[in-house]
Amino acid sequence: ELEGAASGPTSDAGSARPLFKGGSLVVSNLDMAYGELDVLKSVSLTVKPGTVTCIIGPSGSGKSTLLRCLNRLVEPKGGDVLLDGASILAMKPEKLRRRVGMVFQQFNLFPDHTALENVTLSLTKVKGIPAQEAERIAEARLADVGLAARKHHRPGSLSGGQQQRVAIARALAMDPEVILFDEVTSALDPELVKGVLNLMADLGQRGMTMVVVTHEMGFARKVADQVIFMDEGRVVEGGPPAAVFDTPKSSRLKHFLDEVL
Ligand code: ADP
Ligand code: MG
């Protein structure tokens, strides 16, 4: 209901400060398997509107699979996910993916299209927005991620950090209620990581609901409203960052933090 306020997403100035819609997610007893391999085992968590949830845990613990379930790139075998109170399992996956965006470690941009075209294309093709309107939205979202001056560049002439910003602008342009980020800084050169993390922190400040799988413990501690620790397909522990990082309860989380901090 915040959308459309004073300098909302329709403002085309570079200084636009959109106030995002910020949807909620309730994940309950989610099970998922790849064939015989149980990968998610009764995962439950709640994501409140306009909050940042960071998911941490060792490689192979099911973090990416959980995100994939949330916009149905894979289908859970049990449990449910409510988006603003409605089961995502009853939605058409294409419709769901307009409401729940995703940004990946590999940016998945079209190499032969400019930054502007990369953002515009999903608006015209997926949302059926007329070209001129799509371009206006795309320019505003590229300005939001600090890339107004690079809009006519192709991915190959942008840094990894800039390419990831284009991918984030593309997700934002769809006007989603939630954005899922899967290790979006893991493929970046170290000096480019901070800029992307700062942008994500900024989006959180502006009310976007975000679920962020990350190895950046500093980001999780500083930006997250809640941190969820997963291991072997289960949520082992979760809570405010201070509780998770400073007073871990389970030996598995203690061990994990010893390894990564
Ligand atoms: P994480 O993101 O925490 O590293 P994943 O969700 O990628 O974990 O993987 C969880 C488990 O599922 C791992 O054991 C992994 O090998 C397995 N897995 C992931 N993707 C597939 C797939 N497409 N087919 C079969 N097994 C998979
Ligand atoms: Mg992963």
mmCIF file of C-alpha atoms and ligand atoms in Angstrom:
data_model
loop_
_atom_site.group_PDB
_atom_site.id
_atom_site.type_symbol
_atom_site.label_atom_id
_atom_site.label_comp_id
_atom_site.label_asym_id
_atom_site.label_seq_id
_atom_site.Cartn_x
_atom_site.Cartn_y
_atom_site.Cartn_z
ATOM 1 C CA GLU A 1 0.000 0.000 0.000
ATOM 2 C CA LEU A 2 3.078 2.157 0.174
ATOM 3 C CA GLU A 3 3.514 1.974 -3.559
ATOM 4 C CA GLY A 4 2.773 5.161 -5.402
ATOM 5 C CA ALA A 5 3.715 7.369 -2.476
ATOM 6 C CA ALA A 6 5.423 10.697 -3.192
ATOM 7 C CA SER A 7 8.531 9.451 -4.981
ATOM 8 C CA GLY A 8 7.316 5.943 -5.769
ATOM 9 C CA PRO A 9 8.471 3.621 -8.528
ATOM 10 C CA THR A 10 6.792 5.738 -11.194
ATOM 11 C CA SER A 11 9.115 8.671 -10.532
ATOM 12 C CA ASP A 12 11.731 8.849 -13.266
ATOM 13 C CA ALA A 13 14.291 10.976 -11.483
ATOM 14 C CA GLY A 14 17.619 9.414 -10.586
ATOM 15 C CA SER A 15 16.869 10.329 -6.994
ATOM 16 C CA ALA A 16 13.727 8.158 -6.957
ATOM 17 C CA ARG A 17 13.356 6.370 -3.630
ATOM 18 C CA PRO A 18 10.738 3.735 -4.242
ATOM 19 C CA LEU A 19 8.873 2.376 -1.298
ATOM 20 C CA PHE A 20 8.371 -1.244 -2.116
ATOM 21 C CA LYS A 21 5.280 -3.326 -1.579
ATOM 22 C CA GLY A 22 6.931 -5.802 0.741
ATOM 23 C CA GLY A 23 4.981 -9.071 0.779
ATOM 24 C CA SER A 24 5.032 -11.776 3.452
ATOM 25 C CA LEU A 25 5.963 -15.453 3.233
ATOM 26 C CA VAL A 26 4.966 -18.259 5.550
ATOM 27 C CA VAL A 27 6.788 -21.516 4.862
ATOM 28 C CA SER A 28 5.354 -24.494 6.700
ATOM 29 C CA ASN A 29 6.721 -28.011 6.903
ATOM 30 C CA LEU A 30 8.221 -27.854 3.433
ATOM 31 C CA ASP A 31 9.614 -31.123 2.087
ATOM 32 C CA MET A 32 11.514 -31.474 -1.143
ATOM 33 C CA ALA A 33 13.436 -34.349 -2.709
ATOM 34 C CA TYR A 34 15.538 -34.849 -5.808
ATOM 35 C CA GLY A 35 14.543 -38.426 -6.590
ATOM 36 C CA GLU A 36 15.471 -40.495 -3.551
ATOM 37 C CA LEU A 37 17.448 -37.687 -1.950
ATOM 38 C CA ASP A 38 15.506 -35.769 0.689
ATOM 39 C CA VAL A 39 16.861 -32.229 0.505
ATOM 40 C CA LEU A 40 14.356 -30.193 2.530
ATOM 41 C CA LYS A 41 12.963 -31.802 5.669
ATOM 42 C CA SER A 42 9.978 -30.018 7.157
ATOM 43 C CA VAL A 43 11.356 -26.517 6.726
ATOM 44 C CA SER A 44 9.284 -23.809 8.414
ATOM 45 C CA LEU A 45 9.948 -20.088 8.641
ATOM 46 C CA THR A 46 8.107 -16.791 8.499
ATOM 47 C CA VAL A 47 9.207 -13.738 6.559
ATOM 48 C CA LYS A 48 7.446 -10.564 7.616
ATOM 49 C CA PRO A 49 6.637 -7.793 5.122
ATOM 50 C CA GLY A 50 9.505 -5.437 4.425
ATOM 51 C CA THR A 51 12.113 -7.476 6.275
ATOM 52 C CA VAL A 52 15.428 -9.041 5.302
ATOM 53 C CA THR A 53 15.928 -12.734 6.072
ATOM 54 C CA CYS A 54 19.423 -14.131 5.617
ATOM 55 C CA ILE A 55 19.850 -17.870 5.200
ATOM 56 C CA ILE A 56 23.222 -19.282 6.147
ATOM 57 C CA GLY A 57 24.568 -22.810 6.324
ATOM 58 C CA PRO A 58 27.113 -25.183 4.848
ATOM 59 C CA SER A 59 27.242 -26.086 1.183
ATOM 60 C CA GLY A 60 24.657 -28.722 0.328
ATOM 61 C CA SER A 61 22.357 -27.863 3.237
ATOM 62 C CA GLY A 62 19.442 -27.042 0.910
ATOM 63 C CA LYS A 63 19.567 -23.225 0.819
ATOM 64 C CA SER A 64 19.289 -22.905 -2.965
ATOM 65 C CA THR A 65 16.619 -25.584 -3.096
ATOM 66 C CA LEU A 66 14.569 -23.681 -0.538
ATOM 67 C CA LEU A 67 14.755 -20.506 -2.655
ATOM 68 C CA ARG A 68 13.853 -22.494 -5.769
ATOM 69 C CA CYS A 69 10.776 -23.842 -4.002
ATOM 70 C CA LEU A 70 9.711 -20.307 -3.106
ATOM 71 C CA ASN A 71 9.200 -19.378 -6.730
ATOM 72 C CA ARG A 72 8.577 -22.926 -7.919
ATOM 73 C CA LEU A 73 11.602 -23.484 -10.060
ATOM 74 C CA VAL A 74 11.290 -26.860 -8.313
ATOM 75 C CA GLU A 75 8.168 -28.365 -6.758
ATOM 76 C CA PRO A 76 8.056 -29.317 -3.092
ATOM 77 C CA LYS A 77 6.701 -32.752 -2.259
ATOM 78 C CA GLY A 78 4.976 -31.625 0.916
ATOM 79 C CA GLY A 79 4.133 -28.643 3.056
ATOM 80 C CA ASP A 80 3.036 -25.231 1.885
ATOM 81 C CA VAL A 81 4.179 -21.665 1.264
ATOM 82 C CA LEU A 82 1.826 -18.727 1.708
ATOM 83 C CA LEU A 83 2.538 -15.478 -0.131
ATOM 84 C CA ASP A 84 0.501 -12.726 1.488
ATOM 85 C CA GLY A 85 -1.732 -15.449 2.865
ATOM 86 C CA ALA A 86 -2.331 -17.377 -0.374
ATOM 87 C CA SER A 87 -0.726 -20.733 -1.201
ATOM 88 C CA ILE A 88 1.863 -20.419 -3.952
ATOM 89 C CA LEU A 89 1.096 -24.031 -4.888
ATOM 90 C CA ALA A 90 -2.283 -22.886 -6.191
ATOM 91 C CA MET A 91 -0.757 -20.171 -8.387
ATOM 92 C CA LYS A 92 0.454 -20.400 -11.956
ATOM 93 C CA PRO A 93 4.273 -20.509 -11.709
ATOM 94 C CA GLU A 94 4.634 -17.664 -14.254
ATOM 95 C CA LYS A 95 2.342 -15.460 -12.202
ATOM 96 C CA LEU A 96 4.132 -16.390 -8.990
ATOM 97 C CA ARG A 97 7.489 -15.435 -10.518
ATOM 98 C CA ARG A 98 6.245 -11.931 -11.269
ATOM 99 C CA ARG A 99 5.471 -11.547 -7.567
ATOM 100 C CA VAL A 100 8.556 -13.321 -6.238
ATOM 101 C CA GLY A 101 11.695 -12.291 -8.114
ATOM 102 C CA MET A 102 15.046 -14.052 -8.027
ATOM 103 C CA VAL A 103 18.635 -12.981 -8.536
ATOM 104 C CA PHE A 104 21.302 -15.614 -9.105
ATOM 105 C CA GLN A 105 25.036 -15.935 -8.595
ATOM 106 C CA GLN A 106 25.473 -15.982 -12.381
ATOM 107 C CA PHE A 107 23.687 -12.895 -13.615
ATOM 108 C CA ASN A 108 21.933 -14.587 -16.571
ATOM 109 C CA LEU A 109 21.914 -11.417 -18.693
ATOM 110 C CA PHE A 110 21.503 -11.480 -22.465
ATOM 111 C CA PRO A 111 25.029 -10.741 -23.730
ATOM 112 C CA ASP A 112 23.894 -9.187 -27.027
ATOM 113 C CA HIS A 113 21.535 -6.685 -25.402
ATOM 114 C CA THR A 114 22.307 -3.458 -23.568
ATOM 115 C CA ALA A 115 21.643 -3.012 -19.864
ATOM 116 C CA LEU A 116 18.487 -1.079 -20.728
ATOM 117 C CA GLU A 117 17.281 -3.767 -23.143
ATOM 118 C CA ASN A 118 17.971 -6.498 -20.599
ATOM 119 C CA VAL A 119 15.604 -4.801 -18.156
ATOM 120 C CA THR A 120 13.069 -3.715 -20.773
ATOM 121 C CA LEU A 121 12.798 -7.169 -22.368
ATOM 122 C CA SER A 122 11.372 -8.888 -19.305
ATOM 123 C CA LEU A 123 8.810 -6.102 -18.939
ATOM 124 C CA THR A 124 7.589 -6.316 -22.517
ATOM 125 C CA LYS A 125 7.829 -10.112 -22.843
ATOM 126 C CA VAL A 126 6.785 -11.294 -19.403
ATOM 127 C CA LYS A 127 4.468 -8.501 -18.318
ATOM 128 C CA GLY A 128 3.267 -7.356 -21.731
ATOM 129 C CA ILE A 129 4.021 -3.720 -20.925
ATOM 130 C CA PRO A 130 4.214 -1.475 -24.034
ATOM 131 C CA ALA A 131 7.763 -0.703 -25.192
ATOM 132 C CA GLN A 132 7.808 2.996 -24.317
ATOM 133 C CA GLU A 133 6.414 2.471 -20.818
ATOM 134 C CA ALA A 134 8.772 -0.478 -20.286
ATOM 135 C CA GLU A 135 11.737 1.685 -21.222
ATOM 136 C CA ARG A 136 10.666 4.396 -18.783
ATOM 137 C CA ILE A 137 10.408 1.859 -15.948
ATOM 138 C CA ALA A 138 13.725 0.250 -16.921
ATOM 139 C CA GLU A 139 15.515 3.613 -16.900
ATOM 140 C CA ALA A 140 14.150 4.396 -13.442
ATOM 141 C CA ARG A 141 15.223 1.028 -12.041
ATOM 142 C CA LEU A 142 18.695 1.313 -13.594
ATOM 143 C CA ALA A 143 18.948 4.730 -11.950
ATOM 144 C CA ASP A 144 17.956 3.111 -8.642
ATOM 145 C CA VAL A 145 20.916 0.748 -8.863
ATOM 146 C CA GLY A 146 23.287 3.536 -9.890
ATOM 147 C CA LEU A 147 23.613 2.576 -13.548
ATOM 148 C CA ALA A 148 21.799 5.376 -15.377
ATOM 149 C CA ALA A 149 25.016 6.334 -17.130
ATOM 150 C CA ARG A 150 25.691 2.777 -18.281
ATOM 151 C CA LYS A 151 22.298 1.944 -19.743
ATOM 152 C CA HIS A 152 23.539 1.548 -23.306
ATOM 153 C CA HIS A 153 26.412 -0.742 -22.334
ATOM 154 C CA ARG A 154 26.298 -4.465 -23.032
ATOM 155 C CA PRO A 155 27.111 -6.889 -20.202
ATOM 156 C CA GLY A 156 30.551 -7.571 -21.672
ATOM 157 C CA SER A 157 31.608 -3.970 -21.130
ATOM 158 C CA LEU A 158 30.339 -3.821 -17.557
ATOM 159 C CA SER A 159 32.109 -5.059 -14.430
ATOM 160 C CA GLY A 160 30.714 -8.103 -12.637
ATOM 161 C CA GLY A 161 29.299 -5.815 -9.962
ATOM 162 C CA GLN A 162 27.585 -3.668 -12.578
ATOM 163 C CA GLN A 163 26.199 -6.752 -14.308
ATOM 164 C CA GLN A 164 24.768 -7.956 -11.013
ATOM 165 C CA ARG A 165 23.188 -4.507 -10.533
ATOM 166 C CA VAL A 166 21.520 -4.859 -13.932
ATOM 167 C CA ALA A 167 20.169 -8.240 -12.836
ATOM 168 C CA ILE A 168 18.854 -6.622 -9.636
ATOM 169 C CA ALA A 169 17.308 -3.752 -11.642
ATOM 170 C CA ARG A 170 15.619 -6.354 -13.841
ATOM 171 C CA ALA A 171 14.155 -8.076 -10.795
ATOM 172 C CA LEU A 172 13.016 -4.737 -9.325
ATOM 173 C CA ALA A 173 11.406 -3.680 -12.591
ATOM 174 C CA MET A 174 8.879 -6.487 -12.287
ATOM 175 C CA ASP A 175 7.611 -4.746 -9.146
ATOM 176 C CA PRO A 176 7.784 -7.917 -7.024
ATOM 177 C CA GLU A 177 6.603 -8.349 -3.467
ATOM 178 C CA VAL A 178 9.619 -10.450 -2.528
ATOM 179 C CA ILE A 179 13.088 -10.850 -4.038
ATOM 180 C CA LEU A 180 15.182 -13.975 -3.476
ATOM 181 C CA PHE A 181 18.966 -13.610 -3.717
ATOM 182 C CA ASP A 182 21.079 -16.751 -4.097
ATOM 183 C CA GLU A 183 24.731 -16.011 -3.292
ATOM 184 C CA VAL A 184 24.668 -13.034 -5.620
ATOM 185 C CA THR A 185 28.131 -11.812 -4.631
ATOM 186 C CA SER A 186 29.922 -15.174 -4.668
ATOM 187 C CA ALA A 187 31.124 -14.847 -8.265
ATOM 188 C CA LEU A 188 32.307 -11.245 -7.932
ATOM 189 C CA ASP A 189 35.850 -9.987 -7.568
ATOM 190 C CA PRO A 190 36.372 -9.051 -3.906
ATOM 191 C CA GLU A 191 36.525 -5.297 -4.578
ATOM 192 C CA LEU A 192 33.073 -5.387 -6.214
ATOM 193 C CA VAL A 193 31.262 -7.246 -3.444
ATOM 194 C CA LYS A 194 30.711 -4.307 -1.139
ATOM 195 C CA GLY A 195 28.910 -2.152 -3.705
ATOM 196 C CA VAL A 196 26.361 -4.882 -4.414
ATOM 197 C CA LEU A 197 25.858 -5.592 -0.700
ATOM 198 C CA ASN A 198 25.329 -1.870 -0.055
ATOM 199 C CA LEU A 199 22.724 -1.777 -2.800
ATOM 200 C CA MET A 200 20.930 -4.756 -1.237
ATOM 201 C CA ALA A 201 21.025 -3.120 2.184
ATOM 202 C CA ASP A 202 19.524 -0.009 0.583
ATOM 203 C CA LEU A 203 16.680 -2.042 -0.940
ATOM 204 C CA GLY A 204 15.973 -3.527 2.467
ATOM 205 C CA GLN A 205 15.875 -0.038 3.964
ATOM 206 C CA ARG A 206 13.334 0.939 1.357
ATOM 207 C CA GLY A 207 10.959 -1.829 2.373
ATOM 208 C CA MET A 208 11.655 -4.644 -0.053
ATOM 209 C CA THR A 209 11.026 -8.073 1.421
ATOM 210 C CA MET A 210 14.203 -10.015 0.762
ATOM 211 C CA VAL A 211 15.341 -13.581 1.366
ATOM 212 C CA VAL A 212 19.105 -13.658 0.993
ATOM 213 C CA VAL A 213 21.250 -16.795 0.874
ATOM 214 C CA THR A 214 24.731 -15.538 1.641
ATOM 215 C CA HIS A 215 28.183 -16.349 2.928
ATOM 216 C CA GLU A 216 28.653 -12.685 3.848
ATOM 217 C CA MET A 217 28.287 -12.930 7.612
ATOM 218 C CA GLY A 218 28.994 -9.218 8.063
ATOM 219 C CA PHE A 219 26.051 -8.397 5.812
ATOM 220 C CA ALA A 220 23.804 -10.870 7.636
ATOM 221 C CA ARG A 221 24.711 -9.441 11.013
ATOM 222 C CA LYS A 222 24.255 -5.827 9.954
ATOM 223 C CA VAL A 223 21.302 -5.958 7.558
ATOM 224 C CA ALA A 224 19.186 -8.998 8.442
ATOM 225 C CA ASP A 225 16.075 -8.782 10.573
ATOM 226 C CA GLN A 226 16.386 -12.520 11.082
ATOM 227 C CA VAL A 227 19.055 -15.090 10.315
ATOM 228 C CA ILE A 228 18.152 -18.706 9.583
ATOM 229 C CA PHE A 229 20.785 -21.425 9.910
ATOM 230 C CA MET A 230 20.187 -24.512 7.780
ATOM 231 C CA ASP A 231 22.013 -27.807 7.935
ATOM 232 C CA GLU A 232 21.227 -31.098 6.172
ATOM 233 C CA GLY A 233 17.893 -29.858 4.866
ATOM 234 C CA ARG A 234 16.557 -28.541 8.152
ATOM 235 C CA VAL A 235 16.246 -25.190 9.849
ATOM 236 C CA VAL A 236 18.432 -25.817 12.876
ATOM 237 C CA GLU A 237 18.263 -22.398 14.449
ATOM 238 C CA GLY A 238 17.016 -18.919 13.640
ATOM 239 C CA GLY A 239 16.433 -15.528 15.174
ATOM 240 C CA PRO A 240 17.772 -11.984 15.309
ATOM 241 C CA PRO A 241 21.390 -11.681 14.102
ATOM 242 C CA ALA A 242 22.773 -10.961 17.570
ATOM 243 C CA ALA A 243 21.228 -14.155 18.958
ATOM 244 C CA VAL A 244 22.385 -16.339 16.078
ATOM 245 C CA PHE A 245 25.931 -14.969 15.903
ATOM 246 C CA ASP A 246 26.648 -14.171 19.555
ATOM 247 C CA THR A 247 24.734 -16.853 21.435
ATOM 248 C CA PRO A 248 24.341 -19.853 19.114
ATOM 249 C CA LYS A 249 22.541 -22.692 20.871
ATOM 250 C CA SER A 250 23.192 -25.752 18.718
ATOM 251 C CA SER A 251 26.590 -27.372 18.380
ATOM 252 C CA ARG A 252 26.122 -27.450 14.607
ATOM 253 C CA LEU A 253 25.722 -23.661 14.383
ATOM 254 C CA LYS A 254 28.650 -23.163 16.767
ATOM 255 C CA HIS A 255 30.767 -25.394 14.581
ATOM 256 C CA PHE A 256 29.639 -23.600 11.398
ATOM 257 C CA LEU A 257 30.439 -20.173 12.852
ATOM 258 C CA ASP A 258 33.845 -21.407 13.987
ATOM 259 C CA GLU A 259 34.544 -22.395 10.402
ATOM 260 C CA VAL A 260 33.349 -19.212 8.680
ATOM 261 C CA LEU A 261 34.033 -16.368 11.100
HETATM 262 P P1 ADP B 1 23.050 -25.314 -0.903
HETATM 263 O O1 ADP B 1 22.463 -24.231 -1.764
HETATM 264 O O2 ADP B 1 22.803 -25.114 0.554
HETATM 265 O O3 ADP B 1 24.502 -25.543 -1.204
HETATM 266 P P2 ADP B 1 21.435 -27.106 -2.522
HETATM 267 O O4 ADP B 1 20.023 -26.750 -2.309
HETATM 268 O O5 ADP B 1 22.077 -26.616 -3.782
HETATM 269 O O6 ADP B 1 22.284 -26.674 -1.251
HETATM 270 O O7 ADP B 1 21.601 -28.667 -2.510
HETATM 271 C C1 ADP B 1 21.059 -29.472 -1.482
HETATM 272 C C2 ADP B 1 21.304 -30.932 -1.831
HETATM 273 O O8 ADP B 1 20.593 -31.254 -3.019
HETATM 274 C C3 ADP B 1 22.757 -31.276 -2.107
HETATM 275 O O9 ADP B 1 22.985 -32.576 -1.596
HETATM 276 C C4 ADP B 1 22.847 -31.275 -3.601
HETATM 277 O O10 ADP B 1 23.843 -32.136 -4.046
HETATM 278 C C5 ADP B 1 21.467 -31.761 -4.005
HETATM 279 N N1 ADP B 1 21.025 -31.207 -5.299
HETATM 280 C C6 ADP B 1 20.950 -29.910 -5.641
HETATM 281 N N2 ADP B 1 20.455 -29.756 -6.872
HETATM 282 C C7 ADP B 1 20.206 -31.000 -7.336
HETATM 283 C C8 ADP B 1 19.677 -31.523 -8.572
HETATM 284 N N3 ADP B 1 19.302 -30.704 -9.546
HETATM 285 N N4 ADP B 1 19.569 -32.850 -8.667
HETATM 286 C C9 ADP B 1 19.941 -33.688 -7.685
HETATM 287 N N5 ADP B 1 20.435 -33.261 -6.504
HETATM 288 C C10 ADP B 1 20.578 -31.944 -6.326
HETATM 289 MG MG MG B 2 23.347 -22.920 -3.135
#
